[in-house]
mmCIF file of C-alpha atoms in Angstrom:
data_model
loop_
_atom_site.group_PDB
_atom_site.id
_atom_site.type_symbol
_atom_site.label_atom_id
_atom_site.label_comp_id
_atom_site.label_asym_id
_atom_site.label_seq_id
_atom_site.Cartn_x
_atom_site.Cartn_y
_atom_site.Cartn_z
ATOM 1 C CA MET O 1089 -12.340 26.220 -20.788
ATOM 2 C CA ASN O 1090 -9.263 25.099 -18.900
ATOM 3 C CA LYS O 1091 -6.792 27.484 -17.396
ATOM 4 C CA PHE O 1092 -4.722 28.233 -20.516
ATOM 5 C CA GLY O 1093 -7.373 27.526 -23.154
ATOM 6 C CA LEU O 1094 -5.491 24.440 -24.382
ATOM 7 C CA LEU O 1095 -8.692 22.415 -24.587
ATOM 8 C CA ASP O 1096 -11.846 23.392 -26.321
ATOM 9 C CA ASP O 1097 -15.195 22.864 -24.481
ATOM 10 C CA ASP O 1098 -15.670 19.287 -25.570
ATOM 11 C CA ASN O 1099 -12.223 18.460 -24.310
ATOM 12 C CA ALA O 1100 -12.981 20.310 -21.135
ATOM 13 C CA SER O 1101 -15.975 18.040 -20.411
ATOM 14 C CA GLN O 1102 -13.857 14.934 -21.168
ATOM 15 C CA SER O 1103 -11.381 16.319 -18.735
ATOM 16 C CA SER O 1104 -14.015 16.739 -16.011
ATOM 17 C CA THR O 1105 -15.012 13.042 -16.527
ATOM 18 C CA LEU O 1106 -11.394 12.163 -16.050
ATOM 19 C CA LEU O 1107 -11.229 14.322 -12.949
ATOM 20 C CA ASP O 1108 -14.082 12.321 -11.396
ATOM 21 C CA LYS O 1109 -12.323 9.065 -12.111
ATOM 22 C CA ILE O 1110 -8.978 10.299 -10.716
ATOM 23 C CA ALA O 1111 -10.715 11.281 -7.494
ATOM 24 C CA GLN O 1112 -11.786 7.619 -6.908
ATOM 25 C CA PHE O 1113 -8.186 6.537 -6.383
ATOM 26 C CA PRO O 1114 -7.250 6.589 -2.709
ATOM 27 C CA PRO O 1115 -3.870 8.002 -1.689
ATOM 28 C CA VAL O 1116 -2.282 5.263 0.401
ATOM 29 C CA ARG O 1117 -2.657 1.493 0.545
ATOM 30 C CA PRO O 1118 -0.326 -0.457 2.773
ATOM 31 C CA ARG O 1119 1.677 -2.821 0.656
ATOM 32 C CA SER O 1120 2.188 -6.433 1.683
ATOM 33 C CA THR O 1121 5.695 -7.554 2.475
ATOM 34 C CA VAL O 1122 7.318 -9.354 -0.356
ATOM 35 C CA ASP O 1123 10.060 -11.981 -0.729
ATOM 36 C CA LEU O 1124 12.686 -10.038 -2.554
ATOM 37 C CA ALA O 1125 14.989 -12.986 -2.947
ATOM 38 C CA ALA O 1126 12.277 -14.944 -4.862
ATOM 39 C CA PHE O 1127 11.639 -11.924 -7.131
ATOM 40 C CA ASP O 1128 15.317 -11.417 -7.774
ATOM 41 C CA ALA O 1129 15.684 -15.080 -8.614
ATOM 42 C CA ALA O 1130 12.822 -14.944 -11.078
ATOM 43 C CA ALA O 1131 14.262 -11.910 -12.890
ATOM 44 C CA ALA O 1132 17.811 -13.175 -13.128
ATOM 45 C CA PRO O 1133 17.312 -15.503 -16.116
ATOM 46 C CA HIS O 1134 16.139 -12.499 -18.081
ATOM 47 C CA GLY O 1135 19.344 -10.608 -17.335
ATOM 48 C CA PHE O 1136 18.024 -8.440 -14.483
ATOM 49 C CA VAL O 1137 20.968 -8.407 -12.113
ATOM 50 C CA SER O 1138 22.336 -5.941 -9.618
ATOM 51 C CA ARG O 1139 24.151 -2.962 -11.285
ATOM 52 C CA GLU O 1140 25.089 -1.400 -7.960
ATOM 53 C CA ALA O 1141 28.476 -1.749 -6.484
ATOM 54 C CA PRO O 1142 28.200 -3.627 -3.165
ATOM 55 C CA PRO O 1143 29.531 -1.667 -0.120
ATOM 56 C CA SER O 1144 33.131 -2.678 0.418
ATOM 57 C CA THR O 1145 33.654 -4.908 3.448
ATOM 58 C CA GLN O 1146 37.393 -5.495 2.836
ATOM 59 C CA PRO O 1147 39.755 -3.440 4.970
ATOM 60 C CA ALA O 1148 41.973 -1.071 3.001
ATOM 61 C CA PRO O 1149 45.114 -2.875 1.909
ATOM 62 C CA VAL O 1150 48.172 -2.140 3.987
ATOM 63 C CA ALA O 1151 50.844 -0.669 1.812
ATOM 64 C CA ARG O 1152 54.056 -2.504 1.709
ATOM 65 C CA ARG O 1153 56.906 -0.608 3.125
ATOM 66 C CA ARG O 1154 58.623 1.644 0.480
ATOM 67 C CA ARG O 1155 61.996 0.382 -0.608
ATOM 68 C CA ALA O 1156 64.714 1.946 1.345
ATOM 69 C CA ILE O 1157 67.673 3.368 -0.556
ATOM 70 C CA PRO O 1158 70.273 0.523 -0.382
ATOM 71 C CA SER O 1159 73.742 1.447 1.027
ATOM 72 C CA GLU O 1160 75.568 -0.783 -1.468
ATOM 73 C CA PRO O 1161 75.409 -1.351 -5.243
ATOM 74 C CA THR O 1162 72.426 -3.473 -6.454
ATOM 75 C CA ARG O 1163 72.135 -6.292 -8.930
ATOM 76 C CA HIS O 1164 69.092 -7.445 -10.670
ATOM 77 C CA LEU O 1165 67.708 -10.976 -10.103
ATOM 78 C CA ALA O 1166 64.824 -12.353 -12.151
ATOM 79 C CA ILE O 1167 63.576 -15.723 -11.002
ATOM 80 C CA ARG O 1168 60.875 -18.022 -12.420
ATOM 81 C CA LEU O 1169 59.113 -20.107 -9.712
ATOM 82 C CA THR O 1170 55.977 -22.169 -9.364
ATOM 83 C CA GLU O 1171 52.685 -20.419 -8.752
ATOM 84 C CA SER O 1172 52.409 -21.903 -5.249
ATOM 85 C CA SER O 1173 55.961 -20.829 -4.276
ATOM 86 C CA TYR O 1174 55.177 -17.424 -5.577
ATOM 87 C CA ALA O 1175 52.064 -17.096 -3.618
ATOM 88 C CA ARG O 1176 53.801 -18.329 -0.492
ATOM 89 C CA PHE O 1177 56.628 -15.795 -1.018
ATOM 90 C CA VAL O 1178 54.282 -12.913 -1.654
ATOM 91 C CA ALA O 1179 52.135 -13.836 1.248
ATOM 92 C CA TYR O 1180 55.166 -14.022 3.510
ATOM 93 C CA ALA O 1181 56.342 -10.560 2.324
ATOM 94 C CA ASP O 1182 52.832 -9.130 2.904
ATOM 95 C CA ARG O 1183 52.497 -10.725 6.317
ATOM 96 C CA GLN O 1184 55.823 -9.358 7.466
ATOM 97 C CA LYS O 1185 55.207 -6.138 5.596
ATOM 98 C CA LEU O 1186 58.643 -6.471 3.845
ATOM 99 C CA THR O 1187 59.789 -5.535 0.413
ATOM 100 C CA TYR O 1188 60.550 -8.546 -1.782
ATOM 101 C CA HIS O 1189 64.349 -8.071 -1.383
ATOM 102 C CA ASP O 1190 64.056 -7.655 2.438
ATOM 103 C CA ALA O 1191 61.874 -10.752 2.451
ATOM 104 C CA LEU O 1192 64.448 -12.762 0.637
ATOM 105 C CA ALA O 1193 67.204 -11.427 2.964
ATOM 106 C CA SER O 1194 65.006 -12.242 5.978
ATOM 107 C CA LEU O 1195 64.587 -15.825 4.750
ATOM 108 C CA MET O 1196 68.267 -16.231 4.102
ATOM 109 C CA ASP O 1197 69.015 -14.834 7.632
ATOM 110 C CA SER O 1198 66.580 -17.424 9.067
ATOM 111 C CA ALA O 1199 68.235 -20.201 7.155
ATOM 112 C CA GLY O 1200 71.703 -18.990 8.202
ATOM 113 C CA ALA O 1201 72.748 -18.676 4.605
ATOM 114 C CA MET C 1473 -2.319 4.213 -4.625
ATOM 115 C CA PRO C 1474 -1.448 2.626 -8.011
ATOM 116 C CA VAL C 1475 2.284 2.320 -8.497
ATOM 117 C CA ILE C 1476 3.016 2.569 -12.230
ATOM 118 C CA ALA C 1477 6.480 1.359 -13.391
ATOM 119 C CA VAL C 1478 7.608 2.672 -16.778
ATOM 120 C CA SER C 1479 10.132 0.059 -18.044
ATOM 121 C CA ASN C 1480 12.039 -0.958 -21.164
ATOM 122 C CA PRO C 1481 15.587 -2.108 -20.753
ATOM 123 C CA LYS C 1482 16.418 -0.318 -23.923
ATOM 124 C CA GLY C 1483 17.544 3.272 -23.491
ATOM 125 C CA GLY C 1484 15.782 6.042 -25.438
ATOM 126 C CA ALA C 1485 12.478 4.143 -25.660
ATOM 127 C CA GLY C 1486 10.588 7.219 -24.279
ATOM 128 C CA LYS C 1487 10.361 6.105 -20.588
ATOM 129 C CA SER C 1488 11.071 9.527 -19.028
ATOM 130 C CA THR C 1489 8.989 11.387 -21.565
ATOM 131 C CA THR C 1490 6.068 9.130 -20.990
ATOM 132 C CA THR C 1491 6.487 9.385 -17.255
ATOM 133 C CA LEU C 1492 6.771 13.061 -17.089
ATOM 134 C CA LEU C 1493 3.873 13.784 -19.491
ATOM 135 C CA LEU C 1494 1.528 11.445 -17.653
ATOM 136 C CA ALA C 1495 2.504 12.480 -14.241
ATOM 137 C CA THR C 1496 2.426 16.264 -14.828
ATOM 138 C CA TYR C 1497 -0.948 15.787 -16.617
ATOM 139 C CA LEU C 1498 -2.514 13.938 -13.692
ATOM 140 C CA ALA C 1499 -1.022 16.490 -11.262
ATOM 141 C CA GLN C 1500 -2.515 19.240 -13.283
ATOM 142 C CA GLN C 1501 -5.916 17.558 -13.097
ATOM 143 C CA GLY C 1502 -5.702 17.780 -9.359
ATOM 144 C CA ALA C 1503 -4.352 14.297 -8.486
ATOM 145 C CA THR C 1504 -1.448 13.970 -5.929
ATOM 146 C CA VAL C 1505 1.366 12.455 -7.839
ATOM 147 C CA SER C 1506 4.967 11.487 -7.299
ATOM 148 C CA VAL C 1507 7.772 10.262 -9.586
ATOM 149 C CA LEU C 1508 10.526 8.092 -8.255
ATOM 150 C CA ASP C 1509 13.355 8.847 -10.573
ATOM 151 C CA ALA C 1510 15.196 5.546 -10.707
ATOM 152 C CA ASP C 1511 17.258 6.463 -13.794
ATOM 153 C CA PRO C 1512 20.937 7.126 -12.864
ATOM 154 C CA ASN C 1513 20.886 10.126 -15.160
ATOM 155 C CA GLN C 1514 18.053 11.582 -13.070
ATOM 156 C CA PRO C 1515 16.245 13.350 -16.041
ATOM 157 C CA ILE C 1516 13.086 14.028 -14.109
ATOM 158 C CA MET C 1517 14.908 15.170 -11.001
ATOM 159 C CA ASP C 1518 16.935 17.501 -13.126
ATOM 160 C CA TRP C 1519 13.687 18.781 -14.743
ATOM 161 C CA LYS C 1520 12.146 19.479 -11.366
ATOM 162 C CA LYS C 1521 15.213 20.800 -9.635
ATOM 163 C CA ASN C 1522 16.540 23.021 -12.234
ATOM 164 C CA GLY C 1523 13.236 24.168 -13.790
ATOM 165 C CA GLN C 1524 10.648 26.809 -12.877
ATOM 166 C CA SER C 1525 7.552 24.615 -13.135
ATOM 167 C CA LYS C 1526 4.833 25.235 -10.563
ATOM 168 C CA THR C 1527 3.522 21.713 -10.844
ATOM 169 C CA THR C 1528 2.420 19.945 -7.608
ATOM 170 C CA LEU C 1529 4.262 16.806 -8.849
ATOM 171 C CA GLN C 1530 6.742 15.449 -6.242
ATOM 172 C CA VAL C 1531 9.922 14.020 -7.584
ATOM 173 C CA ILE C 1532 12.134 11.718 -5.507
ATOM 174 C CA GLY C 1533 15.619 11.044 -6.707
ATOM 175 C CA GLY C 1534 18.400 8.684 -5.534
ATOM 176 C CA VAL C 1535 16.266 5.581 -5.710
ATOM 177 C CA ARG C 1536 18.436 2.464 -5.346
ATOM 178 C CA GLU C 1537 17.789 -1.254 -4.945
ATOM 179 C CA SER C 1538 18.287 -0.952 -1.235
ATOM 180 C CA ASN C 1539 15.898 1.966 -0.553
ATOM 181 C CA LEU C 1540 13.197 1.358 -3.115
ATOM 182 C CA MET C 1541 10.732 -0.375 -0.715
ATOM 183 C CA GLU C 1542 11.152 2.306 2.013
ATOM 184 C CA ILE C 1543 10.530 5.145 -0.478
ATOM 185 C CA LEU C 1544 7.521 3.486 -1.903
ATOM 186 C CA GLU C 1545 6.114 2.992 1.582
ATOM 187 C CA ASP C 1546 6.517 6.686 2.351
ATOM 188 C CA GLN C 1547 4.507 7.920 -0.664
ATOM 189 C CA PRO C 1548 1.273 9.499 0.437
ATOM 190 C CA HIS C 1549 0.129 10.103 -3.036
ATOM 191 C CA GLN C 1550 -2.654 8.856 -5.280
ATOM 192 C CA PHE C 1551 -0.291 7.942 -8.178
ATOM 193 C CA VAL C 1552 3.297 6.947 -7.955
ATOM 194 C CA PHE C 1553 5.249 6.599 -11.163
ATOM 195 C CA ILE C 1554 8.659 4.828 -11.268
ATOM 196 C CA ASP C 1555 10.779 6.058 -14.107
ATOM 197 C CA LEU C 1556 13.289 3.243 -14.616
ATOM 198 C CA GLU C 1557 16.824 3.007 -16.032
ATOM 199 C CA GLY C 1558 17.348 1.711 -19.532
ATOM 200 C CA THR C 1559 19.034 -1.462 -18.470
ATOM 201 C CA ALA C 1560 18.038 -4.773 -16.933
ATOM 202 C CA SER C 1561 18.766 -4.434 -13.272
ATOM 203 C CA LEU C 1562 17.505 -5.553 -9.925
ATOM 204 C CA LEU C 1563 16.115 -2.081 -9.377
ATOM 205 C CA VAL C 1564 13.999 -2.558 -12.487
ATOM 206 C CA SER C 1565 12.832 -6.049 -11.628
ATOM 207 C CA ARG C 1566 11.977 -5.123 -8.074
ATOM 208 C CA SER C 1567 10.071 -2.030 -9.242
ATOM 209 C CA ILE C 1568 8.036 -4.281 -11.586
ATOM 210 C CA ALA C 1569 7.328 -6.614 -8.695
ATOM 211 C CA MET C 1570 6.064 -3.827 -6.587
ATOM 212 C CA ALA C 1571 4.072 -2.216 -9.474
ATOM 213 C CA ASP C 1572 0.267 -2.214 -9.933
ATOM 214 C CA PHE C 1573 0.727 -1.505 -13.605
ATOM 215 C CA VAL C 1574 3.681 -1.478 -15.977
ATOM 216 C CA ILE C 1575 3.945 0.701 -19.025
ATOM 217 C CA VAL C 1576 6.477 -0.651 -21.595
ATOM 218 C CA PRO C 1577 7.219 2.119 -24.059
ATOM 219 C CA VAL C 1578 8.645 1.087 -27.352
ATOM 220 C CA GLN C 1579 9.730 2.934 -30.473
ATOM 221 C CA ALA C 1580 9.018 1.388 -33.853
ATOM 222 C CA SER C 1581 12.371 -0.419 -33.928
ATOM 223 C CA ALA C 1582 13.194 -4.090 -33.831
ATOM 224 C CA VAL C 1583 15.831 -3.447 -31.138
ATOM 225 C CA ASP C 1584 13.303 -1.568 -28.892
ATOM 226 C CA VAL C 1585 10.709 -4.404 -29.282
ATOM 227 C CA ARG C 1586 13.179 -7.153 -28.532
ATOM 228 C CA GLN C 1587 14.356 -5.438 -25.413
ATOM 229 C CA ALA C 1588 10.629 -4.686 -24.488
ATOM 230 C CA GLY C 1589 10.195 -8.477 -24.668
ATOM 231 C CA LYS C 1590 12.691 -8.810 -21.745
ATOM 232 C CA ALA C 1591 10.672 -6.499 -19.601
ATOM 233 C CA ILE C 1592 7.460 -8.319 -20.479
ATOM 234 C CA ARG C 1593 8.881 -11.698 -19.683
ATOM 235 C CA ALA C 1594 10.188 -10.314 -16.372
ATOM 236 C CA VAL C 1595 6.682 -8.924 -15.618
ATOM 237 C CA ARG C 1596 5.126 -12.351 -16.235
ATOM 238 C CA ASP C 1597 7.716 -14.198 -14.139
ATOM 239 C CA GLU C 1598 7.467 -11.682 -11.277
ATOM 240 C CA GLU C 1599 3.651 -12.066 -11.335
ATOM 241 C CA LYS C 1600 4.092 -15.851 -10.909
ATOM 242 C CA VAL C 1601 6.400 -15.397 -7.966
ATOM 243 C CA ALA C 1602 3.981 -12.864 -6.373
ATOM 244 C CA GLN C 1603 1.031 -15.407 -6.875
ATOM 245 C CA ARG C 1604 2.899 -17.944 -4.666
ATOM 246 C CA SER C 1605 1.933 -15.862 -1.687
ATOM 247 C CA ASN C 1606 -1.114 -14.108 -3.119
ATOM 248 C CA PRO C 1607 -2.915 -16.048 -5.849
ATOM 249 C CA ASN C 1608 -4.954 -12.930 -6.827
ATOM 250 C CA ARG C 1609 -1.857 -10.763 -7.418
ATOM 251 C CA ARG C 1610 -1.705 -9.420 -10.964
ATOM 252 C CA ILE C 1611 0.878 -7.235 -12.595
ATOM 253 C CA PRO C 1612 -0.894 -5.891 -15.656
ATOM 254 C CA PHE C 1613 1.165 -4.188 -18.323
ATOM 255 C CA ARG C 1614 0.553 -2.475 -21.668
ATOM 256 C CA VAL C 1615 3.010 -1.752 -24.442
ATOM 257 C CA LEU C 1616 3.010 1.935 -25.485
ATOM 258 C CA MET C 1617 4.245 2.915 -28.963
ATOM 259 C CA THR C 1618 6.200 6.039 -28.773
ATOM 260 C CA ARG C 1619 7.629 8.682 -31.237
ATOM 261 C CA THR C 1620 5.104 7.518 -33.796
ATOM 262 C CA PRO C 1621 4.214 9.840 -36.676
ATOM 263 C CA ALA C 1622 1.579 12.498 -35.818
ATOM 264 C CA PRO C 1623 -1.966 11.506 -36.882
ATOM 265 C CA GLY C 1624 -2.363 11.883 -40.615
ATOM 266 C CA ALA C 1625 1.318 11.463 -41.345
ATOM 267 C CA PRO C 1626 2.449 8.252 -43.132
ATOM 268 C CA VAL C 1627 3.174 5.301 -40.927
ATOM 269 C CA SER C 1628 6.373 3.384 -41.679
ATOM 270 C CA SER C 1629 6.105 -0.287 -42.805
ATOM 271 C CA VAL C 1630 8.397 -1.180 -39.824
ATOM 272 C CA GLN C 1631 5.810 0.230 -37.478
ATOM 273 C CA ARG C 1632 2.977 -1.542 -39.138
ATOM 274 C CA GLN C 1633 4.929 -4.822 -39.104
ATOM 275 C CA LEU C 1634 5.776 -4.330 -35.350
ATOM 276 C CA GLU C 1635 2.168 -3.437 -34.521
ATOM 277 C CA GLY C 1636 0.959 -6.544 -36.375
ATOM 278 C CA GLU C 1637 3.538 -8.710 -34.515
ATOM 279 C CA ILE C 1638 2.526 -7.261 -31.127
ATOM 280 C CA GLU C 1639 -1.112 -7.971 -31.875
ATOM 281 C CA ALA C 1640 -0.370 -11.497 -33.178
ATOM 282 C CA ALA C 1641 1.511 -12.285 -30.040
ATOM 283 C CA GLY C 1642 -1.401 -11.269 -27.964
ATOM 284 C CA ILE C 1643 0.634 -8.600 -26.162
ATOM 285 C CA PRO C 1644 -1.685 -5.983 -24.685
ATOM 286 C CA ARG C 1645 -1.026 -2.391 -25.843
ATOM 287 C CA PHE C 1646 -2.300 1.131 -25.485
ATOM 288 C CA GLN C 1647 -4.514 2.099 -28.356
ATOM 289 C CA THR C 1648 -3.134 5.603 -27.966
ATOM 290 C CA SER C 1649 0.392 6.090 -28.942
ATOM 291 C CA LEU C 1650 2.751 9.010 -28.089
ATOM 292 C CA ALA C 1651 3.558 10.848 -31.280
ATOM 293 C CA GLU C 1652 6.858 12.457 -32.185
ATOM 294 C CA ARG C 1653 6.191 15.990 -31.267
ATOM 295 C CA MET C 1654 8.358 19.124 -30.729
ATOM 296 C CA ALA C 1655 6.158 19.928 -27.713
ATOM 297 C CA PHE C 1656 7.251 16.727 -25.923
ATOM 298 C CA LYS C 1657 10.926 17.598 -26.465
ATOM 299 C CA ALA C 1658 10.325 21.118 -25.344
ATOM 300 C CA VAL C 1659 8.961 19.899 -22.049
ATOM 301 C CA PHE C 1660 12.510 18.764 -21.170
ATOM 302 C CA VAL C 1661 14.239 21.691 -22.822
ATOM 303 C CA GLU C 1662 12.118 24.411 -21.040
ATOM 304 C CA ARG C 1663 11.634 22.251 -17.934
ATOM 305 C CA LEU C 1664 7.911 23.136 -17.853
ATOM 306 C CA THR C 1665 4.735 21.203 -18.223
ATOM 307 C CA LEU C 1666 2.841 21.287 -21.467
ATOM 308 C CA ASP C 1667 0.316 23.417 -19.751
ATOM 309 C CA GLU C 1668 2.954 25.968 -18.730
ATOM 310 C CA MET C 1669 4.332 26.438 -22.209
ATOM 311 C CA HIS C 1670 1.369 28.334 -23.791
ATOM 312 C CA HIS C 1671 3.431 31.494 -24.041
ATOM 313 C CA LEU C 1672 6.292 29.850 -25.795
ATOM 314 C CA PRO C 1673 6.546 29.250 -29.659
ATOM 315 C CA VAL C 1674 6.039 25.509 -29.423
ATOM 316 C CA GLY C 1675 4.381 23.820 -32.330
ATOM 317 C CA ASN C 1676 0.910 22.435 -32.016
ATOM 318 C CA LEU C 1677 0.638 22.447 -28.261
ATOM 319 C CA ASP C 1678 -3.080 21.653 -28.356
ATOM 320 C CA ALA C 1679 -2.482 18.436 -30.285
ATOM 321 C CA ALA C 1680 0.241 17.417 -27.965
ATOM 322 C CA TYR C 1681 -1.981 18.129 -24.942
ATOM 323 C CA GLN C 1682 -4.841 16.118 -26.551
ATOM 324 C CA ASN C 1683 -2.465 13.249 -27.152
ATOM 325 C CA VAL C 1684 -1.476 13.138 -23.413
ATOM 326 C CA HIS C 1685 -5.094 13.477 -22.412
ATOM 327 C CA GLN C 1686 -6.080 10.461 -24.411
ATOM 328 C CA LEU C 1687 -3.254 8.424 -23.076
ATOM 329 C CA ALA C 1688 -4.031 9.460 -19.464
ATOM 330 C CA GLU C 1689 -7.658 8.478 -20.031
ATOM 331 C CA GLU C 1690 -6.703 5.087 -21.273
ATOM 332 C CA LEU C 1691 -4.293 4.598 -18.391
ATOM 333 C CA ILE C 1692 -6.939 5.572 -15.852
ATOM 334 C CA GLY C 1693 -9.318 3.098 -17.512
ATOM 335 C CA PHE C 1694 -6.860 0.306 -17.085
ATOM 336 C CA LEU C 1695 -6.043 1.280 -13.506
ATOM 337 C CA GLU C 1696 -9.867 1.291 -12.724
ATOM 338 C CA GLU C 1697 -10.118 -2.230 -14.154
ATOM 339 C CA THR C 1698 -7.196 -3.387 -12.022
ATOM 340 C CA GLU C 1699 -8.707 -1.785 -8.882
ATOM 341 C CA LYS C 1700 -12.041 -3.517 -9.616
ATOM 342 C CA GLY C 1701 -10.305 -6.798 -10.236
ATOM 343 C CA ARG C 1702 -8.554 -6.541 -6.937
ATOM 344 C CA ALA C 1703 -11.690 -5.682 -5.050
ATOM 345 C CA ALA C 1704 -13.626 -8.550 -6.672
#
């Protein structure tokens, strides 16, 4: 009879056989090192891919300086420009940490306009 | 130390139930057992941490792709189960690669079986990779039918078809299946082992216990074969 009487005597004898079998399993076996990259590559075609977010290596983006309150009335200017010019302009503003309107003013100052 | 991965990329196939029932049963029989809870929902960790069970089962949570190997190395137990997440991920495939045996639980549904096919193909491919460095390396697996009707209850035609298909495809499976039982659900609700619920009004606990006993016997039989194959 087991502790809580869940098994009848026949089952209890089955259980003791199982107990003997369990005892044969040793606790620890050192595991050989494996080539994880090869395993990952084999699993990838079956859809087994990483679901964990990689640790971020990018530095936190530096916030652009907040727009100062202008001392004179403002006007709105919407301009369409090529992607490359757009990228150059935004990169310039980011690099100089300028707002877009300050970046434009700075470029005009440089050009003596 | 057999490492037993319990895997099916489909959620709700019965992975955590299978893991917990087998692990607590073996622990109750005197074996030293740990469960690595690799499911992001941590169902077995929750069971252990927030429950009152006196089981000797050790549960390790927070298993990730990056620490799986280290955690496995640290296990001083006879049996280590890995309860895997219901998705196809590197954590799952790496666990399969490190396993000595893989249990693939499936419900009698086409979706479950198709998703189980993913796990089975991954096992076979991982085995091929492992054999490059060790030609004797085997990753045996068995499909386990879960949430089947209790013995004597009518079996659905879908289940019969699926069982036929599994057999025709030569996919190895457990002869024992885990039946749909209130007692198995109660294990998670009460956060106790089957053995510890004798005082609770849980239906047919003896039959549930016998079901797990048969499954554990079959598993131990497979693990013995695997050990012998490795020693030969």
